[in-house]
CSV table of C-alpha atoms in Angstrom, one decimal:
chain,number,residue,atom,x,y,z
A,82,UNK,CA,17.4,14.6,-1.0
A,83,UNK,CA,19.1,18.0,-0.5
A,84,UNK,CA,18.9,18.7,2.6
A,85,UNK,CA,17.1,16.1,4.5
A,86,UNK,CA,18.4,16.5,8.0
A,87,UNK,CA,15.7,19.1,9.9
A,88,UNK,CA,11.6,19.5,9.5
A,89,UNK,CA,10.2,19.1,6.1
A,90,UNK,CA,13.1,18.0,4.7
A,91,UNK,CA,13.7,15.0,7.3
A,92,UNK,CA,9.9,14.2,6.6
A,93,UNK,CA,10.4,13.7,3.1
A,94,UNK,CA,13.6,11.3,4.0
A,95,UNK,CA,12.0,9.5,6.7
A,96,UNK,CA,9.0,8.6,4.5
A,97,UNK,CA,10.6,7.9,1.3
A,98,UNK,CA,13.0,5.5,3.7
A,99,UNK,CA,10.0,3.7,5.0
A,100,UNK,CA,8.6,3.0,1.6
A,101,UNK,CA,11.7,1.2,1.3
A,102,UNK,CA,13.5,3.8,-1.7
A,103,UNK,CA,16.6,3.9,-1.9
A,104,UNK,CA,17.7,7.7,-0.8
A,105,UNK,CA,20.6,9.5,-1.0
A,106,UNK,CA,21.4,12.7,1.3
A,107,UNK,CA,23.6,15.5,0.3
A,108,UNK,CA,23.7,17.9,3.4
A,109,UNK,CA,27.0,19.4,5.4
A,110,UNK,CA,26.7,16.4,7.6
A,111,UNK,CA,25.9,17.8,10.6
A,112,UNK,CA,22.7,15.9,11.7
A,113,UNK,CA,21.7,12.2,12.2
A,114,UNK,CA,20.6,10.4,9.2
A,115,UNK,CA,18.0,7.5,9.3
A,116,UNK,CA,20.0,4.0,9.4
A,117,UNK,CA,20.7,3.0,6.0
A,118,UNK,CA,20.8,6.7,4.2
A,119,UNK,CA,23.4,7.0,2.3
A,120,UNK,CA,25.1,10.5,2.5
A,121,UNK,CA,27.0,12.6,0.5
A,122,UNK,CA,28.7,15.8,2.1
A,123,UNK,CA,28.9,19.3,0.9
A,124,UNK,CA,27.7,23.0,1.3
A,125,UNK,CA,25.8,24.2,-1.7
A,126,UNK,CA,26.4,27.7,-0.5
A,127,UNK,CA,30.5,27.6,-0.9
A,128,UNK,CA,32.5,26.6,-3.9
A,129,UNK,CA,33.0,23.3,-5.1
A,130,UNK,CA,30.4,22.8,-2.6
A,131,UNK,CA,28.5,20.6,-5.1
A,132,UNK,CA,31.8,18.1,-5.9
A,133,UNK,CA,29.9,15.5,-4.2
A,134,UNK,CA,27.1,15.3,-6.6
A,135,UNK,CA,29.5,15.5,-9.7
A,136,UNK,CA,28.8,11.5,-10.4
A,137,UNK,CA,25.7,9.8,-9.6
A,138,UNK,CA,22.2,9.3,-11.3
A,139,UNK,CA,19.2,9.4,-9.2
A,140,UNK,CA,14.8,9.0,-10.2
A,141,UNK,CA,14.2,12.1,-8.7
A,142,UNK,CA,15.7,15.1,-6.3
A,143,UNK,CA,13.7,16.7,-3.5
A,144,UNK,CA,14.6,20.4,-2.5
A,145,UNK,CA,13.5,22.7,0.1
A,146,UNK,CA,16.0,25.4,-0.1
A,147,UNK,CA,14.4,29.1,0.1
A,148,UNK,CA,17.5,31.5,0.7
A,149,UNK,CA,19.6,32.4,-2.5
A,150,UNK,CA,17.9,31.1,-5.6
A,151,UNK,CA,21.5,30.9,-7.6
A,152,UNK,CA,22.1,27.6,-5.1
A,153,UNK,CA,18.9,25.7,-6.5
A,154,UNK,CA,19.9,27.4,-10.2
A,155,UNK,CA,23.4,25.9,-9.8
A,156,UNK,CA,21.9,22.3,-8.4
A,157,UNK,CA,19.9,22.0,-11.0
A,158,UNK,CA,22.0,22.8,-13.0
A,159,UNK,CA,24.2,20.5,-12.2
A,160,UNK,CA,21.7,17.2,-12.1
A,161,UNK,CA,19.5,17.8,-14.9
A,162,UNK,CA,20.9,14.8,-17.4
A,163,UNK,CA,21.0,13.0,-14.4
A,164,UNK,CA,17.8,13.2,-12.5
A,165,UNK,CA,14.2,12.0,-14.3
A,166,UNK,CA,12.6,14.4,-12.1
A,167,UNK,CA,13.3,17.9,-9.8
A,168,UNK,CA,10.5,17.9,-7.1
A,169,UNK,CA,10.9,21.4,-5.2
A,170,UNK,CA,9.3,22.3,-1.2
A,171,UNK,CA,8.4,25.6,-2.9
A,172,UNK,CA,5.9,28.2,-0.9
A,173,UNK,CA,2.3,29.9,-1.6
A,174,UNK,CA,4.3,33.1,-1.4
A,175,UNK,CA,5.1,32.7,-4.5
A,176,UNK,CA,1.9,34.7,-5.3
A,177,UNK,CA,1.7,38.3,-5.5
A,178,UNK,CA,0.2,39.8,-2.2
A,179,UNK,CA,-2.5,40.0,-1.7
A,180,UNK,CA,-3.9,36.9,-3.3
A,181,UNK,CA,-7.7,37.0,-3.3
A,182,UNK,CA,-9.4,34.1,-1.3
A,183,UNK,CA,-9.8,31.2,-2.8
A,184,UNK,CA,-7.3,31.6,-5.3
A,185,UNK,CA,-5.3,28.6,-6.9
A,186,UNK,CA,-2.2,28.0,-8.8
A,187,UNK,CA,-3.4,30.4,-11.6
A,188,UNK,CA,-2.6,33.6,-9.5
A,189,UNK,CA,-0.4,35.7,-10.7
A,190,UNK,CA,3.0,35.2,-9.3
A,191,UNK,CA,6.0,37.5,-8.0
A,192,UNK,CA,8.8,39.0,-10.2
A,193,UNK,CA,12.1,37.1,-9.5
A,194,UNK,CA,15.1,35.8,-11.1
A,195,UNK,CA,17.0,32.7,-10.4
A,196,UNK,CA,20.0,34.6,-10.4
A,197,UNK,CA,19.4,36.3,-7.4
A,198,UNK,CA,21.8,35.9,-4.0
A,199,UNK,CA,21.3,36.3,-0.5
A,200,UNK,CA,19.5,39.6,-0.1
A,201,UNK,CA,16.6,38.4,-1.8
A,202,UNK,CA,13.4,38.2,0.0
A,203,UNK,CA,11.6,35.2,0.5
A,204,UNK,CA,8.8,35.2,-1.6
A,205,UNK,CA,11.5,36.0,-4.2
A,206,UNK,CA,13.8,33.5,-3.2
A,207,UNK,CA,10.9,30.4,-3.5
A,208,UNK,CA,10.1,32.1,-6.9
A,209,UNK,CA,13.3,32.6,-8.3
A,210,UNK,CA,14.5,29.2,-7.3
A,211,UNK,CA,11.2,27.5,-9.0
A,212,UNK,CA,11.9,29.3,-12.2
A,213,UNK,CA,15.2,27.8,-12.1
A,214,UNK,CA,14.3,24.6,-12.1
A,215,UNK,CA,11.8,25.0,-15.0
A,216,UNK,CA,14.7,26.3,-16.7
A,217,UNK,CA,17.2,22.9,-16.2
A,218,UNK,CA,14.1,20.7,-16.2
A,219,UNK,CA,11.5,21.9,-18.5
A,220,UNK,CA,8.3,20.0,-17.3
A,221,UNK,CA,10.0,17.5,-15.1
A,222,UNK,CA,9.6,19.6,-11.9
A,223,UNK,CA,7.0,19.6,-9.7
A,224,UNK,CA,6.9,22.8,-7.3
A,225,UNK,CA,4.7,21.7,-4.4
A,226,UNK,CA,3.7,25.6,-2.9
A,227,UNK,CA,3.2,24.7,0.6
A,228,UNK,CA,1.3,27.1,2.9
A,229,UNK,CA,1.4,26.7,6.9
A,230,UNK,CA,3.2,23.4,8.1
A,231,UNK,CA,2.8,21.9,11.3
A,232,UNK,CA,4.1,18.5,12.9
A,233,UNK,CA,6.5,17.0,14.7
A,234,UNK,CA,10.4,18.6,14.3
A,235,UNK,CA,8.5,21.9,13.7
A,236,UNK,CA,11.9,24.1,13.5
A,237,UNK,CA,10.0,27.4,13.4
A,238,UNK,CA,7.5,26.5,16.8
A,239,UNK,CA,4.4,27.7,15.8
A,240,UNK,CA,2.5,24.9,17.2
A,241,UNK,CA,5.3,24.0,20.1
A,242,UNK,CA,4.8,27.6,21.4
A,243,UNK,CA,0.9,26.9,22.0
A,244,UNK,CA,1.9,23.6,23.5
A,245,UNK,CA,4.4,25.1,25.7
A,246,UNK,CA,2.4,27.4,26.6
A,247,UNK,CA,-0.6,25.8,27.3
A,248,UNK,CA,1.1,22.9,29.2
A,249,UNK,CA,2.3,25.6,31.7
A,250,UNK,CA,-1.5,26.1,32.5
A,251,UNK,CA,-3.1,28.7,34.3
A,252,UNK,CA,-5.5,31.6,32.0
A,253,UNK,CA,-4.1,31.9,28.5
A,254,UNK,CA,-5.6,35.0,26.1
A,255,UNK,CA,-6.7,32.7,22.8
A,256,UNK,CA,-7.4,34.9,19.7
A,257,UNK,CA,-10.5,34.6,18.6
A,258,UNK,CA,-13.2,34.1,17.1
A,259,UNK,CA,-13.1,30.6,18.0
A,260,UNK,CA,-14.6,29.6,14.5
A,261,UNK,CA,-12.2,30.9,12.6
A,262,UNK,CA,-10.9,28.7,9.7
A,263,UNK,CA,-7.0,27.5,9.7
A,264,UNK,CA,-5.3,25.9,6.6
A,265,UNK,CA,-2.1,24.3,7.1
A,266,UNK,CA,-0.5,21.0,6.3
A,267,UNK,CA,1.2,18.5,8.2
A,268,UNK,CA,4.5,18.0,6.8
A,269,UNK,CA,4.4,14.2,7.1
A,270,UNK,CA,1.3,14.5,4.4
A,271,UNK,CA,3.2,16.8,2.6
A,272,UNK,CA,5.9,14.4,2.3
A,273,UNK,CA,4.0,11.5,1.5
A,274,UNK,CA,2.5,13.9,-1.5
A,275,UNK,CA,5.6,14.8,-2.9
A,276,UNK,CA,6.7,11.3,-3.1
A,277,UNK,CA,3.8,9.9,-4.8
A,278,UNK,CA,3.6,13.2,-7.1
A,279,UNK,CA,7.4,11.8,-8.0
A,280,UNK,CA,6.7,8.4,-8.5
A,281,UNK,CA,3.3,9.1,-10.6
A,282,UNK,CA,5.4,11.1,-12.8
A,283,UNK,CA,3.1,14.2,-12.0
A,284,UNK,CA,4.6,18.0,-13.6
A,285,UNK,CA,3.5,21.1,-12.5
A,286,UNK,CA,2.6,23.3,-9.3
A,287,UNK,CA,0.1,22.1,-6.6
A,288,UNK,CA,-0.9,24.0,-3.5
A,289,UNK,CA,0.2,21.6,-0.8
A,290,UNK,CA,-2.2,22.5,1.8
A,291,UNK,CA,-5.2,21.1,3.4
A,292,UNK,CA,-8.5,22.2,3.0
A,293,UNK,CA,-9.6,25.6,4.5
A,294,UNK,CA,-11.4,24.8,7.9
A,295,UNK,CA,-9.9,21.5,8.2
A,296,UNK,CA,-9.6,23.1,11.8
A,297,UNK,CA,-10.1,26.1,13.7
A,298,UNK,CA,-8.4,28.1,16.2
A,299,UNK,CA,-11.0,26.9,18.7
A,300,UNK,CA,-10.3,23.2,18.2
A,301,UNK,CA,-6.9,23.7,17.8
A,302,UNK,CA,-6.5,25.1,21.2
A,303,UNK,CA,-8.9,23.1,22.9
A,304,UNK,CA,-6.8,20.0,21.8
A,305,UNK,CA,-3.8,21.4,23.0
A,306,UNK,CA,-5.5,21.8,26.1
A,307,UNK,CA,-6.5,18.2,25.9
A,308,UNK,CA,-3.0,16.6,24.7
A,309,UNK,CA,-0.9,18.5,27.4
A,310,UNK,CA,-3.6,17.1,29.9
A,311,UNK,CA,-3.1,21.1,31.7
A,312,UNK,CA,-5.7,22.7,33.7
A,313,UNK,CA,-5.3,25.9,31.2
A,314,UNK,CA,-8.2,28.1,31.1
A,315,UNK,CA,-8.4,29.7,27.6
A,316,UNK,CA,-9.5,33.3,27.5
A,317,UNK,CA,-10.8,33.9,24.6
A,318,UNK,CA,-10.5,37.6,23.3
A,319,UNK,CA,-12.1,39.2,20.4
A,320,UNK,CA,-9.4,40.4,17.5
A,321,UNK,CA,-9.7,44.2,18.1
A,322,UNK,CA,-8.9,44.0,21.9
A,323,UNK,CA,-5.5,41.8,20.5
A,324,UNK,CA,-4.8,44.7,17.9
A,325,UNK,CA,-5.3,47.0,20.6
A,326,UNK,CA,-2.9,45.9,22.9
A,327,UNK,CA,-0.1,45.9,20.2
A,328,UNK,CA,0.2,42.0,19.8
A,329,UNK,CA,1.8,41.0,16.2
A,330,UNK,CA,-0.3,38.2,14.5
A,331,UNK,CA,1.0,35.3,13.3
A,332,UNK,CA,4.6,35.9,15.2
A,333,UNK,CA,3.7,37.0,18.9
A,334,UNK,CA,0.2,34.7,18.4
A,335,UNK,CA,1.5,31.9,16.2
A,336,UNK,CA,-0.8,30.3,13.2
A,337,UNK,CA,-3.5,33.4,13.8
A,338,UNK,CA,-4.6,36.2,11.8
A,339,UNK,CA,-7.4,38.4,11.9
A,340,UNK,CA,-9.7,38.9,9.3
A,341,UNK,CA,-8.1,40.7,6.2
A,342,UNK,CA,-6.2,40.4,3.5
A,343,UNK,CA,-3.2,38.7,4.9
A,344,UNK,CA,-5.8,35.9,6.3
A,345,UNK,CA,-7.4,35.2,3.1
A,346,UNK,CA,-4.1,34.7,2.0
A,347,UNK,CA,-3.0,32.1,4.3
A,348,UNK,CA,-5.9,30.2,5.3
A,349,UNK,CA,-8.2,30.6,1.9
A,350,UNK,CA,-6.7,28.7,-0.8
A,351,UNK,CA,-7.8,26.5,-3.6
A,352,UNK,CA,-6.2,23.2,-3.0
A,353,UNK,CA,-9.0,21.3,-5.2
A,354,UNK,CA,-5.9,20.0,-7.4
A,355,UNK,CA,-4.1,18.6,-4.7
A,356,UNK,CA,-6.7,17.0,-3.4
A,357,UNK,CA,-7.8,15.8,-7.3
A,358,UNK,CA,-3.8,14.4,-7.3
A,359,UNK,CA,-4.3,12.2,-4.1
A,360,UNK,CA,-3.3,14.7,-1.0
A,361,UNK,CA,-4.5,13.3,2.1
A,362,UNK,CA,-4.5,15.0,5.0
A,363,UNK,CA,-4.8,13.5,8.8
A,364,UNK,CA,-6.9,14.2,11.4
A,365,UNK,CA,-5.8,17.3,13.1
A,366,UNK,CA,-5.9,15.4,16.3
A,367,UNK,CA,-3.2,13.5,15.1
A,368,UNK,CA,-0.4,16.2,14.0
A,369,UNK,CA,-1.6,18.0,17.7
A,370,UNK,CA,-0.6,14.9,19.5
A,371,UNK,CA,2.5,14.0,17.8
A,372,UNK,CA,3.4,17.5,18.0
A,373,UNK,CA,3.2,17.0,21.9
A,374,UNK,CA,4.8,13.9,22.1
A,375,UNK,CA,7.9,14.5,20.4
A,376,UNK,CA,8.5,18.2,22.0
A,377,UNK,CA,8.3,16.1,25.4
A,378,UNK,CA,11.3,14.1,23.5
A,379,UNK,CA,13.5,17.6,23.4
A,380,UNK,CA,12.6,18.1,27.0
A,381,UNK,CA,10.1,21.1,25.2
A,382,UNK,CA,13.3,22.6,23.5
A,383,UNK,CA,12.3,23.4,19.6
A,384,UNK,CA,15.3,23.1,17.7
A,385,UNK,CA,15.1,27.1,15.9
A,386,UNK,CA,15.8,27.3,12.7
A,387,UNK,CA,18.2,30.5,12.7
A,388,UNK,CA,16.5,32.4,9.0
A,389,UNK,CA,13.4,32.5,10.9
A,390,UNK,CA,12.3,34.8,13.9
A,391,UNK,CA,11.3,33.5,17.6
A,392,UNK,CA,7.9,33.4,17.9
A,393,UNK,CA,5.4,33.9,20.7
A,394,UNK,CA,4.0,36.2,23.3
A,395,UNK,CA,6.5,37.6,25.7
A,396,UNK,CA,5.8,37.0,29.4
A,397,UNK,CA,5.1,41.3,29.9
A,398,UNK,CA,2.7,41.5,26.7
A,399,UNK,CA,0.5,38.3,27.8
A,400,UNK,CA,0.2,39.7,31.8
A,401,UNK,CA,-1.3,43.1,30.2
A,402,UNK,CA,-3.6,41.6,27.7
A,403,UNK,CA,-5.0,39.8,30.4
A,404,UNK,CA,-4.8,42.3,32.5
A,405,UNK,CA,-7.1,44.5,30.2
């Protein structure tokens, strides 16, 4: 596992440790492990940072990197006598925007290289690092394109804002329409995938998300409501009155999107192969309360992952939507 120590990433560990594997974790060390990881210290990002996996065979390698694609280029590099198989967190923004709803893994993809350094964007950076991998590995890769994730350790707070929030009680503007369709993926399931797709031997690229409409933004904030146990009175306001007022989807009102090309994007995917490759995907219940129970465990504190902007509404913005 490279990596291993923070959201996805300790997903994958945890789960592959449960099913009893035995798992190796190169990271700089500066997380807890689960008991009986072995690790392996180094920073893929400096040089010589990769002395640590100079010996060593492994089954497979899990990656979630997404900055600089010449750090997965030189991992793989590095491990490809050496690993049966190079099994990559990769992203649906791969694909060239906008992707049509109901696209699948036959969309055409983004221009990148996997030479490329730092100042690449992201959608480049997932791309660039995938072809890299195809290039050490030929067809023992799998790139599992995950869309939204949600679940416990959540490092960007998507879901912990709303849970936060909600648990504070008192009115709270909810975007609507309530029936609007959400696709994401819990990152335990994604984990659980990504280790079966390994062990079945699987090739190949796979939206990893759940079905569209699994949920919606209704029943996603109504269990919040119900999980927090808060006396929070949603306000539900229609999309133009949200635009209006200058709110940001998706950053200052995490997960949602108004209708439009960015949403089809995001929440209307073709997972059928996935699904056809065993994905299974948990009651939404079930990532909302485990969500809630382990933010109580950080006394609500989401650990942020420093690439990534805060999100949520600020105090001022929410008191004049309301107000209006």
């Amino acid at each position: 596992m490279l990596g291993g120590s923070a959201f996805v990433g300790r997903a994958v560990t945890d789960a592959a440790s449960a099913r009893g594997w035995d798992v190796t974790v190169f990271n700089r060390g500066r997380h807890e492990l689960p008991v009986g990881v072995r690790s392996l210290v180094g920073d893929r990002t400096a040089e010589g940072g990769l002395a640590a996996l100079a010996d060593g065979e492994w089954d497979v390698v899990l990656d979630t990197w997404s900055a600089a694609p010449r750090v997965v280029r030189d991992s793989a590099d590095l491990l490809a006598g050496r690993v049966e198989r190079y099994v990559y967190i990769s992203s649906c923004s791969v694909y060239a925007y906008p992707t049509p709803a109901g696209s699948g893994e036959e969309a055409p993809l983004v221009e990148a290289s996997p030479d490329d350094g730092d100042d690449v964007a992201y959608a480049r950076a997932k791309r660039g690092a995938e072809i890299a991998i195809e290039q050490a590995f030929g067809d023992r890769y799998v790139h599992a394109r995950a869309g939204l994730i949600l679940g416990p350790r959540e490092n960007i707070g998507r879901l912990p804002w709303w849970l936060n929030r909600i648990a504070r009680g008192g009115p709270v503007p909810a975007p609507g329409p309530r029936e609007a369709r959400i696709q994401y993926i819990d990152a335990r399931d994604l984990a659980e995938w990504t280790l079966d797709a390994a062990e079945a031997g699987r090739s190949g690229a796979y939206n990893l998300i759940g079905p569209t409409g699994h949920t919606t933004m209704g029943e996603l904030l109504d269990l919040c409501v119900r999980v927090t146990g808060s006396d929070a009175e949603l306000r539900w306001l229609d999309p133009d009155t949200i635009l209006a007022a200058g709110i940001e989807p998706w950053l200052e009102l995490p997960i949602w999107l108004p209708a439009g090309e960015l949403y089809d994007s995001i929440h209307r995917r073709d997972v059928r192969k996935a699904l056809g490759a065993g994905l299974h995907v948990r009651p939404v219940e079930e990532t909302v309360a485990d969500t809630w129970a382990w933010l109580r465990s950080v006394n609500g504190v989401v650990p942020q992952r420093p690439d990534r902007p805060v999100v949520g509404l600020p105090a001022e913005k929410e008191a004049k939507l309301l107000a209006s």
